[in-house]
PDB file of C-alpha atoms in Angstrom:
ATOM      1  CA  ALA A   1     128.602 -89.539 122.740  1.00 77.00           C
ATOM      2  CA  GLN A   2     127.795 -91.110 126.067  1.00 85.00           C
ATOM      3  CA  SER A   3     124.764 -90.277 128.157  1.00 91.00           C
ATOM      4  CA  VAL A   4     123.156 -91.276 131.433  1.00 95.00           C
ATOM      5  CA  THR A   5     119.486 -91.261 132.347  1.00 96.00           C
ATOM      6  CA  GLN A   6     118.296 -91.551 135.920  1.00 97.00           C
ATOM      7  CA  LEU A   7     114.630 -92.438 136.148  1.00 93.00           C
ATOM      8  CA  GLY A   8     112.937 -90.510 138.900  1.00 92.00           C
ATOM      9  CA  SER A   9     114.312 -87.237 140.196  1.00 95.00           C
ATOM     10  CA  HIS A  10     112.855 -87.968 143.642  1.00 97.00           C
ATOM     11  CA  VAL A  11     112.475 -91.297 145.423  1.00 97.00           C
ATOM     12  CA  SER A  12     110.885 -91.646 148.831  1.00 97.00           C
ATOM     13  CA  VAL A  13     111.098 -94.771 150.993  1.00 97.00           C
ATOM     14  CA  SER A  14     110.390 -95.728 154.574  1.00 97.00           C
ATOM     15  CA  GLU A  15     113.221 -96.572 156.927  1.00 97.00           C
ATOM     16  CA  GLY A  16     113.994-100.268 156.561  1.00 97.00           C
ATOM     17  CA  ALA A  17     112.505-100.524 153.072  1.00 98.00           C
ATOM     18  CA  LEU A  18     114.319-101.467 149.884  1.00 98.00           C
ATOM     19  CA  VAL A  19     116.066 -98.672 148.032  1.00 98.00           C
ATOM     20  CA  LEU A  20     116.117 -98.856 144.226  1.00 98.00           C
ATOM     21  CA  LEU A  21     117.582 -96.015 142.175  1.00 98.00           C
ATOM     22  CA  ARG A  22     117.510 -96.513 138.420  1.00 98.00           C
ATOM     23  CA  CYS A  23     120.240 -95.660 135.932  1.00 97.00           C
ATOM     24  CA  ASN A  24     120.436 -96.359 132.212  1.00 96.00           C
ATOM     25  CA  TYR A  25     123.402 -95.427 130.087  1.00 94.00           C
ATOM     26  CA  SER A  26     124.264 -95.041 126.448  1.00 91.00           C
ATOM     27  CA  SER A  27     127.764 -95.899 125.321  1.00 82.00           C
ATOM     28  CA  SER A  28     129.274 -97.163 122.094  1.00 74.00           C
ATOM     29  CA  VAL A  29     132.112 -98.869 123.934  1.00 77.00           C
ATOM     30  CA  PRO A  30     132.237-100.992 127.083  1.00 77.00           C
ATOM     31  CA  PRO A  31     131.383 -98.559 129.834  1.00 85.00           C
ATOM     32  CA  TYR A  32     132.959 -97.763 133.154  1.00 90.00           C
ATOM     33  CA  LEU A  33     130.113 -96.879 135.503  1.00 93.00           C
ATOM     34  CA  PHE A  34     130.000 -95.095 138.823  1.00 95.00           C
ATOM     35  CA  TRP A  35     127.534 -94.150 141.535  1.00 97.00           C
ATOM     36  CA  TYR A  36     128.299 -91.075 143.629  1.00 97.00           C
ATOM     37  CA  VAL A  37     126.409 -89.680 146.623  1.00 97.00           C
ATOM     38  CA  GLN A  38     126.196 -85.991 147.504  1.00 94.00           C
ATOM     39  CA  TYR A  39     125.218 -84.783 150.953  1.00 92.00           C
ATOM     40  CA  PRO A  40     124.198 -81.130 151.378  1.00 86.00           C
ATOM     41  CA  ASN A  41     127.123 -78.728 151.128  1.00 81.00           C
ATOM     42  CA  GLN A  42     129.558 -81.563 150.528  1.00 86.00           C
ATOM     43  CA  GLY A  43     131.411 -82.905 147.537  1.00 87.00           C
ATOM     44  CA  LEU A  44     130.477 -86.066 145.709  1.00 94.00           C
ATOM     45  CA  GLN A  45     131.607 -89.309 147.346  1.00 94.00           C
ATOM     46  CA  LEU A  46     132.109 -92.535 145.440  1.00 94.00           C
ATOM     47  CA  LEU A  47     129.717 -95.323 146.455  1.00 96.00           C
ATOM     48  CA  LEU A  48     130.842 -97.955 143.971  1.00 95.00           C
ATOM     49  CA  LYS A  49     132.104 -98.488 140.454  1.00 93.00           C
ATOM     50  CA  TYR A  50     131.992-101.076 137.690  1.00 92.00           C
ATOM     51  CA  THR A  51     135.007-101.495 135.448  1.00 88.00           C
ATOM     52  CA  THR A  52     135.309-105.106 134.328  1.00 84.00           C
ATOM     53  CA  GLY A  53     134.663-108.535 135.796  1.00 85.00           C
ATOM     54  CA  ALA A  54     131.855-109.321 138.196  1.00 87.00           C
ATOM     55  CA  THR A  55     128.651-107.573 137.204  1.00 90.00           C
ATOM     56  CA  LEU A  56     127.351-107.292 140.763  1.00 95.00           C
ATOM     57  CA  VAL A  57     129.351-104.600 142.495  1.00 96.00           C
ATOM     58  CA  LYS A  58     129.296-103.968 146.219  1.00 96.00           C
ATOM     59  CA  GLY A  59     130.012-100.536 147.616  1.00 95.00           C
ATOM     60  CA  ILE A  60     130.094 -98.643 150.849  1.00 95.00           C
ATOM     61  CA  ASN A  61     127.226 -98.273 153.322  1.00 93.00           C
ATOM     62  CA  GLY A  62     125.547-101.479 152.152  1.00 96.00           C
ATOM     63  CA  PHE A  63     124.838-100.336 148.598  1.00 97.00           C
ATOM     64  CA  GLU A  64     125.298-102.506 145.549  1.00 97.00           C
ATOM     65  CA  ALA A  65     124.653-102.222 141.836  1.00 97.00           C
ATOM     66  CA  GLU A  66     124.348-104.679 138.987  1.00 95.00           C
ATOM     67  CA  PHE A  67     125.683-104.023 135.502  1.00 94.00           C
ATOM     68  CA  LYS A  68     123.296-105.423 132.885  1.00 93.00           C
ATOM     69  CA  LYS A  69     124.704-104.978 129.419  1.00 90.00           C
ATOM     70  CA  SER A  70     121.588-106.257 127.643  1.00 91.00           C
ATOM     71  CA  GLU A  71     119.471-103.650 129.414  1.00 93.00           C
ATOM     72  CA  THR A  72     122.166-100.928 129.426  1.00 93.00           C
ATOM     73  CA  SER A  73     121.387-100.468 133.101  1.00 95.00           C
ATOM     74  CA  PHE A  74     123.300 -99.995 136.330  1.00 96.00           C
ATOM     75  CA  HIS A  75     120.641 -99.732 139.036  1.00 97.00           C
ATOM     76  CA  LEU A  76     121.633 -99.003 142.643  1.00 98.00           C
ATOM     77  CA  THR A  77     120.040-100.948 145.485  1.00 98.00           C
ATOM     78  CA  LYS A  78     120.166-101.259 149.239  1.00 98.00           C
ATOM     79  CA  PRO A  79     118.089-103.867 151.072  1.00 97.00           C
ATOM     80  CA  SER A  80     117.179-101.692 154.051  1.00 97.00           C
ATOM     81  CA  ALA A  81     117.141 -97.899 154.022  1.00 97.00           C
ATOM     82  CA  HIS A  82     118.551 -95.899 156.898  1.00 97.00           C
ATOM     83  CA  MET A  83     117.795 -92.300 157.736  1.00 96.00           C
ATOM     84  CA  SER A  84     121.419 -91.425 157.017  1.00 95.00           C
ATOM     85  CA  ASP A  85     120.959 -92.534 153.375  1.00 97.00           C
ATOM     86  CA  ALA A  86     118.953 -89.400 152.622  1.00 97.00           C
ATOM     87  CA  ALA A  87     121.008 -87.566 150.003  1.00 97.00           C
ATOM     88  CA  GLU A  88     121.279 -87.009 146.261  1.00 97.00           C
ATOM     89  CA  TYR A  89     122.653 -89.830 144.152  1.00 98.00           C
ATOM     90  CA  PHE A  90     124.343 -89.514 140.783  1.00 98.00           C
ATOM     91  CA  CYS A  91     125.065 -92.195 138.234  1.00 97.00           C
ATOM     92  CA  ALA A  92     127.979 -91.496 135.897  1.00 95.00           C
ATOM     93  CA  VAL A  93     129.753 -93.060 132.939  1.00 93.00           C
ATOM     94  CA  SER A  94     133.430 -92.564 132.217  1.00 89.00           C
ATOM     95  CA  ASP A  95     134.456 -91.517 128.726  1.00 80.00           C
ATOM     96  CA  SER A  96     136.570 -94.501 127.714  1.00 75.00           C
ATOM     97  CA  GLY A  97     137.336 -92.739 124.436  1.00 74.00           C
ATOM     98  CA  THR A  98     139.844 -90.653 126.343  1.00 78.00           C
ATOM     99  CA  SER A  99     142.826 -91.727 128.421  1.00 77.00           C
ATOM    100  CA  TYR A 100     141.631 -89.865 131.485  1.00 83.00           C
ATOM    101  CA  GLY A 101     137.953 -90.676 131.855  1.00 83.00           C
ATOM    102  CA  LYS A 102     135.973 -87.495 132.149  1.00 89.00           C
ATOM    103  CA  LEU A 103     132.609 -88.279 133.661  1.00 93.00           C
ATOM    104  CA  THR A 104     129.145 -87.794 132.196  1.00 94.00           C
ATOM    105  CA  PHE A 105     126.562 -87.619 134.980  1.00 96.00           C
ATOM    106  CA  GLY A 106     122.849 -88.237 135.144  1.00 97.00           C
ATOM    107  CA  GLN A 107     120.487 -85.611 136.474  1.00 96.00           C
ATOM    108  CA  GLY A 108     120.543 -87.038 139.969  1.00 97.00           C
ATOM    109  CA  THR A 109     117.955 -88.677 142.227  1.00 98.00           C
ATOM    110  CA  ILE A 110     117.085 -87.206 145.599  1.00 97.00           C
ATOM    111  CA  LEU A 111     116.419 -89.962 148.111  1.00 97.00           C
ATOM    112  CA  THR A 112     114.159 -89.179 151.049  1.00 97.00           C
ATOM    113  CA  VAL A 113     113.876 -91.644 153.922  1.00 97.00           C
ATOM    114  CA  HIS A 114     110.825 -91.462 156.172  1.00 96.00           C
ATOM    115  CA  PRO A 115     110.840 -92.783 159.749  1.00 94.00           C
TER     116      PRO A 115
ATOM    117  CA  GLY B   1     144.463 -86.995 155.180  1.00 55.00           C
ATOM    118  CA  ALA B   2     143.269 -83.775 153.592  1.00 82.00           C
ATOM    119  CA  GLY B   3     140.841 -84.039 150.735  1.00 93.00           C
ATOM    120  CA  VAL B   4     140.228 -81.697 147.845  1.00 96.00           C
ATOM    121  CA  SER B   5     139.597 -78.165 149.020  1.00 96.00           C
ATOM    122  CA  GLN B   6     138.040 -75.275 147.162  1.00 97.00           C
ATOM    123  CA  SER B   7     137.845 -71.580 147.902  1.00 97.00           C
ATOM    124  CA  PRO B   8     135.874 -69.519 148.274  1.00 97.00           C
ATOM    125  CA  ARG B   9     132.942 -71.741 149.195  1.00 96.00           C
ATOM    126  CA  TYR B  10     130.489 -69.027 148.189  1.00 97.00           C
ATOM    127  CA  LYS B  11     130.941 -66.142 145.795  1.00 98.00           C
ATOM    128  CA  VAL B  12     128.483 -63.430 144.856  1.00 98.00           C
ATOM    129  CA  ALA B  13     129.406 -61.359 141.834  1.00 98.00           C
ATOM    130  CA  LYS B  14     127.722 -58.549 140.001  1.00 97.00           C
ATOM    131  CA  ARG B  15     127.171 -59.167 136.330  1.00 97.00           C
ATOM    132  CA  GLY B  16     130.263 -58.162 134.409  1.00 97.00           C
ATOM    133  CA  GLN B  17     132.721 -58.818 137.217  1.00 98.00           C
ATOM    134  CA  ASP B  18     135.625 -61.215 136.906  1.00 98.00           C
ATOM    135  CA  VAL B  19     135.919 -64.084 139.405  1.00 98.00           C
ATOM    136  CA  ALA B  20     138.637 -66.598 140.279  1.00 98.00           C
ATOM    137  CA  LEU B  21     137.889 -69.949 141.873  1.00 98.00           C
ATOM    138  CA  ARG B  22     140.653 -71.963 143.490  1.00 98.00           C
ATOM    139  CA  CYS B  23     141.108 -75.723 143.793  1.00 98.00           C
ATOM    140  CA  ASP B  24     143.674 -77.495 145.964  1.00 98.00           C
ATOM    141  CA  PRO B  25     143.758 -81.145 144.905  1.00 97.00           C
ATOM    142  CA  ILE B  26     144.994 -84.028 146.977  1.00 95.00           C
ATOM    143  CA  SER B  27     148.784 -83.929 147.067  1.00 94.00           C
ATOM    144  CA  GLY B  28     150.376 -86.020 144.354  1.00 92.00           C
ATOM    145  CA  HIS B  29     147.262 -86.381 142.256  1.00 94.00           C
ATOM    146  CA  VAL B  30     148.076 -86.222 138.569  1.00 93.00           C
ATOM    147  CA  SER B  31     144.609 -85.586 137.196  1.00 95.00           C
ATOM    148  CA  LEU B  32     142.439 -82.563 137.907  1.00 97.00           C
ATOM    149  CA  PHE B  33     138.948 -81.965 136.572  1.00 97.00           C
ATOM    150  CA  TRP B  34     136.562 -79.020 136.749  1.00 98.00           C
ATOM    151  CA  TYR B  35     132.802 -79.557 136.528  1.00 98.00           C
ATOM    152  CA  GLN B  36     129.867 -77.141 136.539  1.00 98.00           C
ATOM    153  CA  GLN B  37     126.690 -78.113 138.364  1.00 96.00           C
ATOM    154  CA  ALA B  38     123.623 -76.003 137.642  1.00 95.00           C
ATOM    155  CA  LEU B  39     120.740 -76.048 140.112  1.00 92.00           C
ATOM    156  CA  GLY B  40     118.888 -79.339 139.958  1.00 89.00           C
ATOM    157  CA  GLN B  41     121.285 -80.847 137.430  1.00 92.00           C
ATOM    158  CA  GLY B  42     124.146 -83.286 137.446  1.00 94.00           C
ATOM    159  CA  PRO B  43     127.711 -81.992 137.133  1.00 96.00           C
ATOM    160  CA  GLU B  44     128.930 -81.251 133.621  1.00 97.00           C
ATOM    161  CA  PHE B  45     132.547 -81.516 132.524  1.00 96.00           C
ATOM    162  CA  LEU B  46     134.419 -78.284 131.876  1.00 98.00           C
ATOM    163  CA  THR B  47     138.130 -79.046 131.574  1.00 97.00           C
ATOM    164  CA  TYR B  48     140.892 -81.532 132.439  1.00 96.00           C
ATOM    165  CA  PHE B  49     144.529 -81.195 133.464  1.00 96.00           C
ATOM    166  CA  GLN B  50     147.166 -83.872 133.595  1.00 95.00           C
ATOM    167  CA  ASN B  51     149.834 -82.333 135.789  1.00 95.00           C
ATOM    168  CA  GLU B  52     150.249 -78.819 134.363  1.00 96.00           C
ATOM    169  CA  ALA B  53     149.025 -79.662 130.868  1.00 96.00           C
ATOM    170  CA  GLN B  54     145.454 -78.786 129.961  1.00 97.00           C
ATOM    171  CA  LEU B  55     144.533 -81.721 127.763  1.00 95.00           C
ATOM    172  CA  ASP B  56     140.845 -81.085 127.321  1.00 95.00           C
ATOM    173  CA  LYS B  57     138.911 -77.839 127.489  1.00 95.00           C
ATOM    174  CA  SER B  58     136.023 -78.969 125.354  1.00 94.00           C
ATOM    175  CA  GLY B  59     133.451 -78.300 128.065  1.00 95.00           C
ATOM    176  CA  LEU B  60     134.273 -74.650 128.684  1.00 97.00           C
ATOM    177  CA  PRO B  61     131.082 -72.832 127.652  1.00 95.00           C
ATOM    178  CA  SER B  62     132.717 -69.717 126.221  1.00 95.00           C
ATOM    179  CA  ASP B  63     135.997 -67.889 125.875  1.00 96.00           C
ATOM    180  CA  ARG B  64     135.137 -66.054 129.080  1.00 98.00           C
ATOM    181  CA  PHE B  65     136.142 -69.211 130.950  1.00 98.00           C
ATOM    182  CA  PHE B  66     139.819 -69.887 131.509  1.00 97.00           C
ATOM    183  CA  ALA B  67     141.579 -72.450 133.695  1.00 98.00           C
ATOM    184  CA  GLU B  68     145.187 -72.980 134.644  1.00 97.00           C
ATOM    185  CA  ARG B  69     147.348 -75.283 136.743  1.00 97.00           C
ATOM    186  CA  PRO B  70     150.820 -73.799 136.274  1.00 96.00           C
ATOM    187  CA  GLU B  71     152.792 -75.997 138.668  1.00 94.00           C
ATOM    188  CA  GLY B  72     150.733 -79.134 138.377  1.00 93.00           C
ATOM    189  CA  SER B  73     149.065 -78.778 141.752  1.00 95.00           C
ATOM    190  CA  VAL B  74     146.709 -75.867 142.573  1.00 98.00           C
ATOM    191  CA  SER B  75     144.299 -74.906 139.826  1.00 98.00           C
ATOM    192  CA  THR B  76     142.326 -71.721 139.218  1.00 98.00           C
ATOM    193  CA  LEU B  77     139.173 -71.372 137.171  1.00 98.00           C
ATOM    194  CA  LYS B  78     138.644 -67.808 136.023  1.00 98.00           C
ATOM    195  CA  ILE B  79     135.434 -66.415 134.611  1.00 98.00           C
ATOM    196  CA  GLN B  80     135.571 -63.036 132.957  1.00 98.00           C
ATOM    197  CA  ARG B  81     132.631 -60.658 132.607  1.00 98.00           C
ATOM    198  CA  THR B  82     130.308 -62.956 134.535  1.00 98.00           C
ATOM    199  CA  GLN B  83     126.753 -63.452 133.294  1.00 97.00           C
ATOM    200  CA  GLN B  84     123.690 -64.666 135.165  1.00 97.00           C
ATOM    201  CA  GLU B  85     123.828 -67.984 133.357  1.00 96.00           C
ATOM    202  CA  ASP B  86     127.221 -68.606 135.002  1.00 98.00           C
ATOM    203  CA  SER B  87     125.475 -69.046 138.362  1.00 98.00           C
ATOM    204  CA  ALA B  88     126.196 -72.621 139.418  1.00 97.00           C
ATOM    205  CA  VAL B  89     128.297 -74.742 141.737  1.00 96.00           C
ATOM    206  CA  TYR B  90     131.784 -75.299 140.369  1.00 98.00           C
ATOM    207  CA  LEU B  91     133.271 -78.619 141.428  1.00 97.00           C
ATOM    208  CA  CYS B  92     136.892 -79.629 141.315  1.00 97.00           C
ATOM    209  CA  ALA B  93     137.976 -83.269 141.368  1.00 96.00           C
ATOM    210  CA  SER B  94     141.349 -84.956 141.408  1.00 95.00           C
ATOM    211  CA  SER B  95     142.595 -88.456 140.760  1.00 93.00           C
ATOM    212  CA  PHE B  96     145.938 -90.059 141.567  1.00 90.00           C
ATOM    213  CA  PHE B  97     146.215 -91.689 138.193  1.00 82.00           C
ATOM    214  CA  ALA B  98     145.217 -90.680 134.701  1.00 77.00           C
ATOM    215  CA  GLY B  99     142.819 -93.371 133.607  1.00 76.00           C
ATOM    216  CA  VAL B 100     139.226 -94.096 132.748  1.00 73.00           C
ATOM    217  CA  SER B 101     138.448 -96.324 135.707  1.00 77.00           C
ATOM    218  CA  HIS B 102     139.985 -94.403 138.559  1.00 81.00           C
ATOM    219  CA  GLU B 103     138.000 -92.728 141.305  1.00 88.00           C
ATOM    220  CA  GLN B 104     137.763 -88.984 141.190  1.00 92.00           C
ATOM    221  CA  PHE B 105     137.809 -87.259 144.592  1.00 94.00           C
ATOM    222  CA  PHE B 106     135.585 -84.207 144.682  1.00 95.00           C
ATOM    223  CA  GLY B 107     135.878 -80.986 146.601  1.00 95.00           C
ATOM    224  CA  PRO B 108     132.861 -79.316 148.266  1.00 94.00           C
ATOM    225  CA  GLY B 109     132.449 -76.877 145.399  1.00 96.00           C
ATOM    226  CA  THR B 110     132.207 -73.121 145.029  1.00 97.00           C
ATOM    227  CA  ARG B 111     128.682 -71.766 144.722  1.00 97.00           C
ATOM    228  CA  LEU B 112     128.753 -68.790 142.369  1.00 98.00           C
ATOM    229  CA  THR B 113     125.789 -66.434 142.258  1.00 98.00           C
ATOM    230  CA  VAL B 114     125.798 -63.722 139.619  1.00 98.00           C
ATOM    231  CA  LEU B 115     123.379 -60.882 140.258  1.00 96.00           C
TER     232      LEU B 115
END
């Protein structure tokens, strides 16, 4: 069975500071990994995904993530936080044992950005 | 274009009542997923449809939960004899393709409160 662990349920940064949200996964097969963002009262929106190929993945809004197989990690970063980045972030792994890829999510990390 | 829509957005039910939650996926999307998101948790998989076929219902928590997608477009999640532990946000997601690496587009969810 696959699982995802997000370290830190709450992360607080100052505007302009580095954002680092941690995600570790467990998978017996090569994983497909995703980061989604959820704003209040809205659905989840895809930030970026890793399938195959380049291990550094760039997404929307200046976010990027690096797949590290040896560390079973897929941490999300952004060099400079903006107030609009305040939201909840979810890391997810796709079940590659199926043909349709149901997602297993982490618990989520709430990002707060201070002025 | 229109995204995934869900109705109602909020539902309050008395314990023991039956409820029906509707999902309108993006037109032409083959795959449709239902997830349950408890307060403070990440979404958890409930069931998957490929067109009108329900291929996976392994996440449905009990036989009180039933989902259908009779014409391969709109889907309904029905919960019979609701219990307090059913209180959660129910998310619907659709994907154009059936595959492990494809983005799932999420609706805003239905927040169900069982009193």
